[in-house]
Short mmCIF file of C-alpha atoms and ligand atoms in Angstrom, two decimals:
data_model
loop_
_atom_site.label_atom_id
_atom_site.label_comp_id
_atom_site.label_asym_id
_atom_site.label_seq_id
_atom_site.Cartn_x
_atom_site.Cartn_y
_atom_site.Cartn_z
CA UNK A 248 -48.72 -21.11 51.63
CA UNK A 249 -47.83 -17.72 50.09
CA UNK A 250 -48.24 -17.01 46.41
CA UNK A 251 -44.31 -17.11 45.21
CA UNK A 252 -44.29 -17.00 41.56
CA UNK A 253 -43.91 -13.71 40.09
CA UNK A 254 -45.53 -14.41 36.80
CA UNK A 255 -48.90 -15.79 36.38
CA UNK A 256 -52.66 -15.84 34.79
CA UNK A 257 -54.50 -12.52 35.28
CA UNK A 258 -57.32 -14.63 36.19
CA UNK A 259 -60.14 -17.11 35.55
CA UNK A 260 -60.52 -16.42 31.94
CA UNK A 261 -56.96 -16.52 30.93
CA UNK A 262 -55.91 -19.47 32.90
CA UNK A 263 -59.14 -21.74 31.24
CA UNK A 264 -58.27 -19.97 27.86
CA UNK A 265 -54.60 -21.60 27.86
CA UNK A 266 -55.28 -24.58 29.51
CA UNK A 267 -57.96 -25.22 26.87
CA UNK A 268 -55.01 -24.20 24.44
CA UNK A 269 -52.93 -26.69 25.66
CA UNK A 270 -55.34 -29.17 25.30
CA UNK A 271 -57.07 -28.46 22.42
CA UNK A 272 -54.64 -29.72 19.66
CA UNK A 273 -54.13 -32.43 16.74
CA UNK A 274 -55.71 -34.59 19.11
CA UNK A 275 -58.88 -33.11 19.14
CA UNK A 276 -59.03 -32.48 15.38
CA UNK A 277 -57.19 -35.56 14.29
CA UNK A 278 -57.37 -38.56 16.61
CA UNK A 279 -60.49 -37.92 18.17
CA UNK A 280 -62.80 -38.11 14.90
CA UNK A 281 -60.81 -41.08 13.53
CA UNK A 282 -61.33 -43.08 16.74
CA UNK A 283 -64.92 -42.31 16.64
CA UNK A 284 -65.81 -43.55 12.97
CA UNK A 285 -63.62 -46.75 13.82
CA UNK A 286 -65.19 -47.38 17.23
CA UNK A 287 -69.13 -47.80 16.35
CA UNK A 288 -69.71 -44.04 16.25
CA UNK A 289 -72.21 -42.81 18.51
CA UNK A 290 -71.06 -45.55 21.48
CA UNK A 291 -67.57 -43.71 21.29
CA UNK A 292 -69.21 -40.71 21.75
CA UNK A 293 -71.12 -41.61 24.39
CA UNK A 294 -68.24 -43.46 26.64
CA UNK A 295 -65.67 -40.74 25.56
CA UNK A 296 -68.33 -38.46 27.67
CA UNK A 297 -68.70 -40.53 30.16
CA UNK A 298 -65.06 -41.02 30.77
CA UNK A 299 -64.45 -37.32 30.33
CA UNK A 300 -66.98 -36.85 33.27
CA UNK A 301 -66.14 -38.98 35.63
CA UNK A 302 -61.66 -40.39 35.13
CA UNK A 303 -61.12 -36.87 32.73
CA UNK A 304 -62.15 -35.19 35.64
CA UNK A 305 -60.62 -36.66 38.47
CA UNK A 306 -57.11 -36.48 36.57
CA UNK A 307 -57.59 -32.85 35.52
CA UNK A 308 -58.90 -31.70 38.73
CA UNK A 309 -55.38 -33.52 40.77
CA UNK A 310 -53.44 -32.26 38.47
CA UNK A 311 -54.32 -28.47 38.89
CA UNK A 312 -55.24 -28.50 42.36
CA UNK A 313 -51.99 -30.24 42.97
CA UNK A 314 -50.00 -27.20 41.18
CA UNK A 315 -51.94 -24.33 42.56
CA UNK A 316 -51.32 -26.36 46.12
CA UNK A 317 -47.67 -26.74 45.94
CA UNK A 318 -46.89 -23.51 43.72
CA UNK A 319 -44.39 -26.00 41.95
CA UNK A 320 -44.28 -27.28 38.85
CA UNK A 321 -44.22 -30.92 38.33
CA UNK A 322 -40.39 -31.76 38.98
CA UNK A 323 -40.92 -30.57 43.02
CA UNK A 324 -44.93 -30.57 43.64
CA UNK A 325 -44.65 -33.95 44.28
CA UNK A 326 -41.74 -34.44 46.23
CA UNK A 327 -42.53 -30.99 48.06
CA UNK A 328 -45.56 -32.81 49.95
CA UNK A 329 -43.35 -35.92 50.33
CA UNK A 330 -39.69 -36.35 49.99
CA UNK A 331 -39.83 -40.31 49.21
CA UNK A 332 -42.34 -39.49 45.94
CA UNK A 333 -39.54 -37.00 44.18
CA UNK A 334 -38.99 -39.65 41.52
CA UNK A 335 -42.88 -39.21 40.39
CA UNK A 336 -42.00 -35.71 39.23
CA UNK A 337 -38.87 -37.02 38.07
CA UNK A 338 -40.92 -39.42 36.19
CA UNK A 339 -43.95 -36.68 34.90
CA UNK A 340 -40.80 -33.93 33.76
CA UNK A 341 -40.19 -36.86 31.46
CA UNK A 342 -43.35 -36.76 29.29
CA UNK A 343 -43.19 -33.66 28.19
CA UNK A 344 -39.36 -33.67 26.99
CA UNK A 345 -39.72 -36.41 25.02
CA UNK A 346 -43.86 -35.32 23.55
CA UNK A 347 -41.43 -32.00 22.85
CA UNK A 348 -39.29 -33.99 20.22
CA UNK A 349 -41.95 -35.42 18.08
CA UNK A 350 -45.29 -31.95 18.49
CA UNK A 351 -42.79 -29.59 16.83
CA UNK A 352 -42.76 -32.59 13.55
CA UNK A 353 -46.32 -32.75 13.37
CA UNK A 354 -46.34 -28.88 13.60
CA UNK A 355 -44.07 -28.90 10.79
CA UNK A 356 -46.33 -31.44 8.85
CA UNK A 357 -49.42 -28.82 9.03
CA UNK A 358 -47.92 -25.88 8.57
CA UNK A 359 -46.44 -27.11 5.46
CA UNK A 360 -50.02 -28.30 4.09
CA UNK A 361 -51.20 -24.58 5.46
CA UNK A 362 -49.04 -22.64 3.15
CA UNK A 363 -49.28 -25.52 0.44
CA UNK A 364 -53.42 -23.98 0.56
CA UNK A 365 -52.58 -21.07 1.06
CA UNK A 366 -49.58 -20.14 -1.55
CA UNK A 367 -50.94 -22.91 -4.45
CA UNK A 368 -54.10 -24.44 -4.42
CA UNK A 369 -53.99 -26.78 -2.23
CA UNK A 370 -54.68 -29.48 -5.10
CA UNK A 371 -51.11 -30.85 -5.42
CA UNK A 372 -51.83 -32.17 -1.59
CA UNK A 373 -54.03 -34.62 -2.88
CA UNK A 374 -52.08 -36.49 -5.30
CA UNK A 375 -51.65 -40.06 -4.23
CA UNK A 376 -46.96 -39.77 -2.67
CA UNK A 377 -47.42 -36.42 -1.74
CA UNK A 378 -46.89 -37.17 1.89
CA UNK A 379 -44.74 -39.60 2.03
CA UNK A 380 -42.78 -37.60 -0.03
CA UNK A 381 -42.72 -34.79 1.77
CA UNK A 382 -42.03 -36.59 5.23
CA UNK A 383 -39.32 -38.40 3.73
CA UNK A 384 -37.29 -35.86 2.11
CA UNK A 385 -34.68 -34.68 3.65
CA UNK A 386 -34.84 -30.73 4.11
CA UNK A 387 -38.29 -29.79 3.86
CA UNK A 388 -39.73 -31.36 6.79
CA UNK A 389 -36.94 -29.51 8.96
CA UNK A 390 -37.55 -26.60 7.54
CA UNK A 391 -41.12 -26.09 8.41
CA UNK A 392 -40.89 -27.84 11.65
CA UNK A 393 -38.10 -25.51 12.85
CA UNK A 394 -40.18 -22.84 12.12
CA UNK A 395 -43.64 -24.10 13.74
CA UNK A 396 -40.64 -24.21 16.68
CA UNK A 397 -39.59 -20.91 16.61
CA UNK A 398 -43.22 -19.74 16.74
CA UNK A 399 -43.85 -21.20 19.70
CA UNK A 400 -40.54 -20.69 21.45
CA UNK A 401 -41.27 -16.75 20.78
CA UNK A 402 -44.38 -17.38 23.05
CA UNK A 403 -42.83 -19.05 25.90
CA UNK A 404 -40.43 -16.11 25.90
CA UNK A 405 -42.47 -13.49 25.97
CA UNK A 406 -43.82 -15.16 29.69
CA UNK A 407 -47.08 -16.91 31.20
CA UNK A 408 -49.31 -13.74 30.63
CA UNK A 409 -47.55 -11.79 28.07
CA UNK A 410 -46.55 -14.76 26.30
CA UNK A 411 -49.13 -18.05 26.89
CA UNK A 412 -52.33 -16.36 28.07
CA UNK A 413 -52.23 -13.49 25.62
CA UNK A 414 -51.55 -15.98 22.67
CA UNK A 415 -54.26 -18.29 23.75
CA UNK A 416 -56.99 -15.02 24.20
CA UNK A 417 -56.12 -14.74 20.75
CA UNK A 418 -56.38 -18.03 19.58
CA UNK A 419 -58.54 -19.69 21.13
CA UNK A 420 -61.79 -18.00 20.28
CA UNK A 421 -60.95 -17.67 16.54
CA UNK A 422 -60.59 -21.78 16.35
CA UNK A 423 -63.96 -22.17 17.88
CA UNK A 424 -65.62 -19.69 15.32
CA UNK A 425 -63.36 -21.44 12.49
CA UNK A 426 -64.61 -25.04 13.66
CA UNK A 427 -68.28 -24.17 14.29
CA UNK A 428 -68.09 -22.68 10.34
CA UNK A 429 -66.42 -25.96 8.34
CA UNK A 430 -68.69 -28.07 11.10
CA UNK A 431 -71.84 -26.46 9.60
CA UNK A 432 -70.89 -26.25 5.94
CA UNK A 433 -70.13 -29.97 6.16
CA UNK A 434 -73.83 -30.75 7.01
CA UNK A 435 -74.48 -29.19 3.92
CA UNK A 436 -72.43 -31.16 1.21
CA UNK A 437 -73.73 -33.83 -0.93
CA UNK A 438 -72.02 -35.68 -3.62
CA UNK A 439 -72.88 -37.95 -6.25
CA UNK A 440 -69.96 -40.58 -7.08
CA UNK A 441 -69.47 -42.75 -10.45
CA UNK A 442 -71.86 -45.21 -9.82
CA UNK A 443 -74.96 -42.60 -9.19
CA UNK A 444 -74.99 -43.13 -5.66
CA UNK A 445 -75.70 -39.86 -3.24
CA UNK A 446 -74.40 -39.35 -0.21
CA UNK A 447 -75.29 -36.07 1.61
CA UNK A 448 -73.32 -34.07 4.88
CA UNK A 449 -76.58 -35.06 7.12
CA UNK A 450 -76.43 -38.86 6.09
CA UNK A 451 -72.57 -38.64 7.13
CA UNK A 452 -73.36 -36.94 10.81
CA UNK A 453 -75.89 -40.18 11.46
CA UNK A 454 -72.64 -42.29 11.27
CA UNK A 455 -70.98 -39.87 13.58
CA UNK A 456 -74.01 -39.86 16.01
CA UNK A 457 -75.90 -42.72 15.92
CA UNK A 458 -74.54 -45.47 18.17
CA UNK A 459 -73.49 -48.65 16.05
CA UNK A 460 -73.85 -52.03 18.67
CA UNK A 461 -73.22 -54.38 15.20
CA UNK A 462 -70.74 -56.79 16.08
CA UNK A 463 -70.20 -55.62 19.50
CA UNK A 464 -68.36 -58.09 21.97
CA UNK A 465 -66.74 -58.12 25.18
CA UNK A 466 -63.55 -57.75 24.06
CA UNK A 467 -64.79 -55.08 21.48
CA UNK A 468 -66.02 -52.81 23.70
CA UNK A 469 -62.76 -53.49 26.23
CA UNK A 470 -61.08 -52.37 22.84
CA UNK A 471 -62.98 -49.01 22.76
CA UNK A 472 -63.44 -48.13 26.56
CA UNK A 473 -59.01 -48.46 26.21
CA UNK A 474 -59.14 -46.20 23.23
CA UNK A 475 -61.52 -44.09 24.30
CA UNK A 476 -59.62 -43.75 27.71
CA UNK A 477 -56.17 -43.02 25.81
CA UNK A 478 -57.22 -40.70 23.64
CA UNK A 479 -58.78 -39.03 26.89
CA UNK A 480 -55.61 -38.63 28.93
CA UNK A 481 -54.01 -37.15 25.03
CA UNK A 482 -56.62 -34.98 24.67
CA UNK A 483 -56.97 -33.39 28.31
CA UNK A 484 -53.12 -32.86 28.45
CA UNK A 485 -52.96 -34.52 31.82
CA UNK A 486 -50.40 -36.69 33.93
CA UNK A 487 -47.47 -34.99 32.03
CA UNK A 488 -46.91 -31.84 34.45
CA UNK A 489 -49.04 -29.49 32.31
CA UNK A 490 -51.85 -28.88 34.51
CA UNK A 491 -49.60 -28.94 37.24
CA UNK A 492 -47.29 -26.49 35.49
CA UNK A 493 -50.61 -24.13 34.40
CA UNK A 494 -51.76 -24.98 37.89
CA UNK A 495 -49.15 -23.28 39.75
CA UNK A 496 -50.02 -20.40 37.74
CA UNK A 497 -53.47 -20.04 38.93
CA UNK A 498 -54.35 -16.96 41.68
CA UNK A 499 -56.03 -18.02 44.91
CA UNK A 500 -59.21 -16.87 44.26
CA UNK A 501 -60.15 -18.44 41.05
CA UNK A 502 -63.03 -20.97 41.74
CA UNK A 503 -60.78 -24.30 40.62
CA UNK A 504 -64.65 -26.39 39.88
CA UNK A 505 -65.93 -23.88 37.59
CA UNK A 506 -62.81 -23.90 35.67
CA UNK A 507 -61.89 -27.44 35.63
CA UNK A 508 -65.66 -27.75 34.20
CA UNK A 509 -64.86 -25.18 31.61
CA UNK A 510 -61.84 -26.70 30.07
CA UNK A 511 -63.73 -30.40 30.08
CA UNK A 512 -65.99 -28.58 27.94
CA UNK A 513 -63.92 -26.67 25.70
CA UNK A 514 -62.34 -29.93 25.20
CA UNK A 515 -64.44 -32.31 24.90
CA UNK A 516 -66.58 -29.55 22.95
CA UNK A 517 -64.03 -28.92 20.02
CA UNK A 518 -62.93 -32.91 19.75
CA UNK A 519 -67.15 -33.37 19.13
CA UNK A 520 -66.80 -30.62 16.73
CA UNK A 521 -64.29 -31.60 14.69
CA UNK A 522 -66.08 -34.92 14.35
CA UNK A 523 -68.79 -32.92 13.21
CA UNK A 524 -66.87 -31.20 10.35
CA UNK A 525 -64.52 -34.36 9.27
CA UNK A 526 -66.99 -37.76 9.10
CA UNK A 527 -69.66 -36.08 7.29
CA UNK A 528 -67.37 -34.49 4.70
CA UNK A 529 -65.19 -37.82 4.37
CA UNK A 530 -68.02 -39.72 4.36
CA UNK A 531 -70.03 -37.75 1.37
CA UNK A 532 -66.41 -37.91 -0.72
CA UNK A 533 -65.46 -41.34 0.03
CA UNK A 534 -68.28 -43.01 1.66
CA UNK A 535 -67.79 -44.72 5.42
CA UNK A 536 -64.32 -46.98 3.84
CA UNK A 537 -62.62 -43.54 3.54
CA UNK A 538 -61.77 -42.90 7.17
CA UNK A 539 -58.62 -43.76 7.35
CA UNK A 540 -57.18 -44.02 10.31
CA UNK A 541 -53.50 -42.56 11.57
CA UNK A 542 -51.46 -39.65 9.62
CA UNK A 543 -52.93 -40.38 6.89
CA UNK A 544 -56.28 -39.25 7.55
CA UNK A 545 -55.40 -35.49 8.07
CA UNK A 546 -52.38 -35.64 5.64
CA UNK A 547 -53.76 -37.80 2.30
CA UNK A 548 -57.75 -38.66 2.80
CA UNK A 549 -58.79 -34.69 3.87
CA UNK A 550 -56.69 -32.85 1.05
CA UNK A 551 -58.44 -35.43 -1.39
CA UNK A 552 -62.18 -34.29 0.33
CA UNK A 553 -60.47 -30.78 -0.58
CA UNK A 554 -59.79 -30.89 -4.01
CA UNK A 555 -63.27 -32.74 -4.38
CA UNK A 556 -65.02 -29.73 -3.25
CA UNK A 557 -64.32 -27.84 -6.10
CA UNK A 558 -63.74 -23.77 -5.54
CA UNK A 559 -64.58 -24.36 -1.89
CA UNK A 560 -62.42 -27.11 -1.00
CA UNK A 561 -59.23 -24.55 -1.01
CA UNK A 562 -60.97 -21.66 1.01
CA UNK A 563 -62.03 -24.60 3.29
CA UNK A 564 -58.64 -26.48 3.21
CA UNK A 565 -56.33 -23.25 4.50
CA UNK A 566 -58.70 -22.67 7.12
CA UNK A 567 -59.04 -26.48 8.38
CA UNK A 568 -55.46 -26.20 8.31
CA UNK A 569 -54.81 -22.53 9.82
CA UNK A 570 -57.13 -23.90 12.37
CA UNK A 571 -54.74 -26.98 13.16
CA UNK A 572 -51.91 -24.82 13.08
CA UNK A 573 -52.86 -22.69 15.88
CA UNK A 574 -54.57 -25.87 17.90
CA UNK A 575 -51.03 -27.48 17.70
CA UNK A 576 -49.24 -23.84 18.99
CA UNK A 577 -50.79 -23.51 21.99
CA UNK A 578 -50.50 -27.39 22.82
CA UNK A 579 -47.17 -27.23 21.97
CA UNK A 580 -46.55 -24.09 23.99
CA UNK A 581 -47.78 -25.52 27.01
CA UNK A 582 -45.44 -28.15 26.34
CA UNK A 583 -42.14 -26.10 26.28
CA UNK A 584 -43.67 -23.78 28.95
CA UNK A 585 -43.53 -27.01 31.49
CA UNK A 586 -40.08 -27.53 30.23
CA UNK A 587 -38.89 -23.87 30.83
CA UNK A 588 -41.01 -23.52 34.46
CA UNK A 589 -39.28 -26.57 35.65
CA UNK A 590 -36.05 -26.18 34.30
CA UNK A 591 -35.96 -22.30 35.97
CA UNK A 592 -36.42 -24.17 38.95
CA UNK A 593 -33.79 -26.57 38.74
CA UNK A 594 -30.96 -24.16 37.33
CA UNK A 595 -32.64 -20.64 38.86
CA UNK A 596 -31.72 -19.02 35.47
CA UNK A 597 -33.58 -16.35 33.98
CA UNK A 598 -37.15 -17.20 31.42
CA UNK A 599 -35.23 -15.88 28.58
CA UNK A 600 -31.97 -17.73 29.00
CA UNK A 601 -33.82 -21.57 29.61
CA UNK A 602 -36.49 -20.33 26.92
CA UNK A 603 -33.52 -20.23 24.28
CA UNK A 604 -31.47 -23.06 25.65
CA UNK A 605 -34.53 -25.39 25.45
CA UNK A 606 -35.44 -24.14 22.07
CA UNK A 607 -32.00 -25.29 20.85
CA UNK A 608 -32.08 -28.54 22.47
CA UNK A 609 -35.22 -29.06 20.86
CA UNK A 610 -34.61 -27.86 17.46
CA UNK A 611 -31.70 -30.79 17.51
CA UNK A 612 -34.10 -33.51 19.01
CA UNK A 613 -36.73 -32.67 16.14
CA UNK A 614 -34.79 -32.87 13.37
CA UNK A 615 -33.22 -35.77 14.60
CA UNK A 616 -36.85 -37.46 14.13
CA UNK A 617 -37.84 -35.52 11.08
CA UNK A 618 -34.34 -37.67 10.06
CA UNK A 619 -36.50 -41.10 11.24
CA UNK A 620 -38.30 -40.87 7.52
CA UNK A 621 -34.86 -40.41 6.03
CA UNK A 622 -31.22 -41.16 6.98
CA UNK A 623 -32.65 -42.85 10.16
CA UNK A 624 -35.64 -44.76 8.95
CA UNK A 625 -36.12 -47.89 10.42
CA UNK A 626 -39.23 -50.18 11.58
CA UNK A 627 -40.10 -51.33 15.07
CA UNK A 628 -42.06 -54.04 16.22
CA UNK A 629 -44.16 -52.13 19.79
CA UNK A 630 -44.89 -54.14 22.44
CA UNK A 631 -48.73 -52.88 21.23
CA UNK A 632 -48.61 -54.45 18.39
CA UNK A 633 -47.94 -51.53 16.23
CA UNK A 634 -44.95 -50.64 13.68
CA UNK A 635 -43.24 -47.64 13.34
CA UNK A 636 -40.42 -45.40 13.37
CA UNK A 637 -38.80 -42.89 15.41
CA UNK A 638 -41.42 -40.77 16.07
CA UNK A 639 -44.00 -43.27 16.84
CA UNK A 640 -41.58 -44.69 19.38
CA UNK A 641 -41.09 -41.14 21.27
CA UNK A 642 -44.85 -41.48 21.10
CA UNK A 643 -45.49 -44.65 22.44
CA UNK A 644 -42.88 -44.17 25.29
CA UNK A 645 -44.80 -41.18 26.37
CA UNK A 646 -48.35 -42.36 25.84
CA UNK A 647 -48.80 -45.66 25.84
CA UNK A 648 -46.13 -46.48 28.84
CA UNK A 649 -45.34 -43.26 31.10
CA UNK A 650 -48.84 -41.21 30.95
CA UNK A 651 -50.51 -44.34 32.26
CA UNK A 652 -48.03 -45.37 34.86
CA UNK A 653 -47.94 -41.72 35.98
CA UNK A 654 -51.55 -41.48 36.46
CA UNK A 655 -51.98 -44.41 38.31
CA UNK A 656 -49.01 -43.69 40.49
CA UNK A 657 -50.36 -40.12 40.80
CA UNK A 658 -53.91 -41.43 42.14
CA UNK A 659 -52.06 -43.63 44.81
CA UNK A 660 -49.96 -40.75 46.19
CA UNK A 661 -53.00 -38.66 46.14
CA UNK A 662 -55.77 -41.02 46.91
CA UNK A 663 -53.68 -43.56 49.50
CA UNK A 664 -50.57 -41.96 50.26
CA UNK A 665 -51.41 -38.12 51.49
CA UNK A 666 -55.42 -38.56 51.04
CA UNK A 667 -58.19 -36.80 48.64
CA UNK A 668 -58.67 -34.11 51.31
CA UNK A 669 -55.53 -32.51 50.47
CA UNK A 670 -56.72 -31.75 46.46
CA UNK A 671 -60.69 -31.44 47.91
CA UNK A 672 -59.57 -28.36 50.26
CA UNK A 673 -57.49 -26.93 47.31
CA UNK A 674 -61.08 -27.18 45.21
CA UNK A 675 -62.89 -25.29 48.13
CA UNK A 676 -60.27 -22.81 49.10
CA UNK A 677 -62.27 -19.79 48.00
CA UNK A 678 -65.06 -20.90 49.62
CA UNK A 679 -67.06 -23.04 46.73
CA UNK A 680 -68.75 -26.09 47.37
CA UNK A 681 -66.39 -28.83 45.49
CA UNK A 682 -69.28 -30.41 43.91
CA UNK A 683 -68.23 -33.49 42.51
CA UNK A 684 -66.06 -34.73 46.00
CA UNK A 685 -68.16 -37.79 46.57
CA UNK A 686 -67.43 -38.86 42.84
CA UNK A 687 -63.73 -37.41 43.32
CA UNK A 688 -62.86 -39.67 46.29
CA UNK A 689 -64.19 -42.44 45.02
CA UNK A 690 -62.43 -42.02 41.45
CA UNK A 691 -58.80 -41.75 42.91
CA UNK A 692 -59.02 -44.37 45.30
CA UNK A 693 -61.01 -47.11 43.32
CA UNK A 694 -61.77 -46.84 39.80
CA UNK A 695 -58.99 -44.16 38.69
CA UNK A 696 -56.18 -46.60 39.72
CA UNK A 697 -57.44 -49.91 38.65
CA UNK A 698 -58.40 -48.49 35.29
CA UNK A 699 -54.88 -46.90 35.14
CA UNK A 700 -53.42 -50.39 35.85
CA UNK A 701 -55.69 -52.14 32.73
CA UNK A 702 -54.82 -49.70 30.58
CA UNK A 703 -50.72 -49.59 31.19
CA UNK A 704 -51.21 -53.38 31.05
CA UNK A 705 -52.73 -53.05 27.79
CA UNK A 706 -50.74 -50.64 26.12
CA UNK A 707 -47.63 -52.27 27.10
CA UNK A 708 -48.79 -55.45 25.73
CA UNK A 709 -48.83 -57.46 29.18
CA UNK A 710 -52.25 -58.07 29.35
CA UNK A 711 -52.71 -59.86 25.80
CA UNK A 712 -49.73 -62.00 27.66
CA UNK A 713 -52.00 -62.77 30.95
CA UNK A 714 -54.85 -63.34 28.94
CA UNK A 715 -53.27 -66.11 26.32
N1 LIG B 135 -53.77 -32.28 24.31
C1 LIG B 135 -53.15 -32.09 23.05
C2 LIG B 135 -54.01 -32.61 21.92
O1 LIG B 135 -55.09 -33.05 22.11
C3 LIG B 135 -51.88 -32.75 22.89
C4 LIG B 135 -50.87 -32.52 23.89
C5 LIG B 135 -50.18 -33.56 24.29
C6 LIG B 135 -50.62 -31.29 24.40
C7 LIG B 135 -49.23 -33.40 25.19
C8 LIG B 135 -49.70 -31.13 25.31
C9 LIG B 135 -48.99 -32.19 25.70
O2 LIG B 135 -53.56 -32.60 20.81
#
């Protein structure tokens, strides 16, 4: 097949640098290090990299090898190998519009606690309302989320290597050097609290590290291996389009199993990272009860770590959150990007024209749920379990439900329907020995699908229903 886009990455370095970008973001920083303090520590760790290696893969390598097969982006790579599967693309364009309505919130949410640090000191963040206040006023929280939006709609226009890979070359380096720096100075804290007990940064990365197997049961560890796997398919930006979109970008000669191996790592890297840099300091401040889970870790229990560091804590607090900032850009900019590239498709209009279109359509759909805390605020039972509002809903529609139906349809079109050989000639096209295939084949027939169908069973609340 010839190479028909026009625009593209200039090569292997720029395409792993943005699709790192996309999937480096508040998951990484955020989710990731919560889920590991609540799931035993260590044992996360250790089945997080174990997923990442064996289902992360498989997903990340389909979905690139699938764009850089079909030069499409999601909406026709599927139904360009076989009419009858259009409605899967259909089905993946979906994620991505509705993740749009809800990233460009939490973007708001950081930027306004990065020039909170950065303007004031950072200490009126850690005052027990401040948050909720803030989310639930009405005018603030549009504010700064329309202009975390018009950041990143400024990239998308600007094109896939003017706009996306120069941004990320920028970026992306600068957050590892920023993480690696608060990772390290968190080792070093120690803290005496009220009733003379001290707890020091090295004390804190043994509850990161070491695996905890108190309490463990079956259904416990079926608990994490789901959490772990959810926060995997998050965190690696895959089965929304993306990495089909970013595939399609790719040249020919870039060496797919080099890069796919690369952005694992970045990954998987920055998510242990940030671990690194958030347990140990919450845990020195607050001891191992103060890991909250949800929003309110970032946005209450780390501003209070802050302001308990004294002088530091507000040269460490803007850049923790400069650092989240630019994490949540480029995921957010891959985001719209898959948006534009498949709506230029659909209505072949110009980058500039669908850039601004779908920047207005989604400057109305985010302040519609920055309105969820306010005018709109109401509370919904999930089928998870879970309460929430607006936000969380947009959130559990695209997570909990669609990614994992999409995945597991995705592995039986590729593994059953048209066969792993199509993505495993893709992976050797310039020549390169695909080294995982054996593992590959067997992933997206077998364990790929059936985990898929656990976890959308979970999530959706079915399988608490087979199981009572
Ligand atoms: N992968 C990103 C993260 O870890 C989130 C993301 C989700 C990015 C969906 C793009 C699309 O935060």
């Amino acid at each position: 097949m010839e190479q028909k886009k026009s625009g593209g990455f200039s090569g292997s370095i720029g395409f792993v640098l943005a699709a790192a970008g996309s999937a480096v973001g508040v998951g990484n920083i955020w989710r990731f290090p919560y889920l590991a303090a609540k799931d035993g520590g260590g044992l996360f760790l250790l089945i997080y990299l174990a997923l990442v290696l064996t289902f992360g893969f498989t997903l990340l390598t389909t979905d690139i090898a699938l764009g850089r097969r079909t030069q499409q982006g999601a909406l026709r790579a599927f139904s360009s190998i076989r009419p009858a599967w259009g409605f899967l693309g259909k089905l993946t364009f979906l994620v991505p519009a509705l993740i749009m309505t809800y990233y460009t919130v939490i973007g708001g949410w950081v930027s306004k606690y990065m020039v909170d640090f950065i303007v004031g000191s950072g200490t009126a963040a850690a005052q027990d309302g401040y948050f909720t206040t803030f989310i639930t006023s009405s005018v603030s929280p549009i504010v700064f989320t329309l202009l975390f939006l018009c950041v990143t709609a400024l990239v998308v226009f600007g094109g896939v290597e003017k706009g996306v890979e120069r941004f990320a070359r920028l970026v992306m380096p600068g957050l590892l050097v920023m993480i690696v720096g608060i990772a390290l100075f968190s080792l070093t804290l120690s803290h005496t609290d009220e009733s003379g007990v001290t707890r020091t940064g090295l004390e804190g990365l043994a509850v990161y590290v070491i695996p905890s197997f108190e309490g463990l049961t079956f259904s416990r560890f079926l608990q994490i291996l789901l959490d772990a796997m959810s926060q995997l398919f998050f965190s690696l930006s895959v089965s929304m389009g993306i990495m089909i979109t970013y595939g399609s970008y790719v040249k020919r000669d870039v060496n797919l199993n080099r890069a796919v191996s690369q952005i694992e790592l970045f990954d998987t890297g920055v998510a242990f990272l940030a671990g690194m840099m958030i347990i140990p300091a919450v845990f020195v401040f607050s001891g191992t009860e103060g890991m909250a889970s949800g929003p309110s870790l970032m946005f209450i229990s780390l501003p209070k770590v802050f302001a308990a560091m004294g002088g530091a804590g507000r040269i460490v607090g803007i850049v923790f959150f400069v650092m989240v900032a630019f994490a949540a850009l480029t995921s957010c900019v891959s985001i719209m990007e898959t948006l534009v590239a498949n709506c230029m498709e659909i209505f072949s209009c110009s980058r500039r024209r669908v850039s601004l279109i779908i920047g207005v359509l989604s400057a109305v759909a985010a302040a519609v749920i920055c309105l969820g805390y306010n005018a709109l605020y109401f509370e919904l039972k999930l089928p998870n379990g879970a309460v929430g509002q607006l936000l969380d809903v947009m959130d559990y529609i695209s997570n909990s439900f669609l990614m994992p139906a999409i995945s597991l349809l995705t592995c039986v079109f590729v593994g059953w329907v048209v066969g792993p050989q199509l993505i495993i000639e893709e992976m050797e096209r310039t020549g390169d020995r695909f080294t995982r295939k054996k593992l590959y084949r067997f992933m997206i027939r077998y364990a790929a699908p059936i985990i898929m169908a656990v976890l959308f069973l979970q999530s959706t609340g079915l399988l608490s229903i087979f199981f009572h």
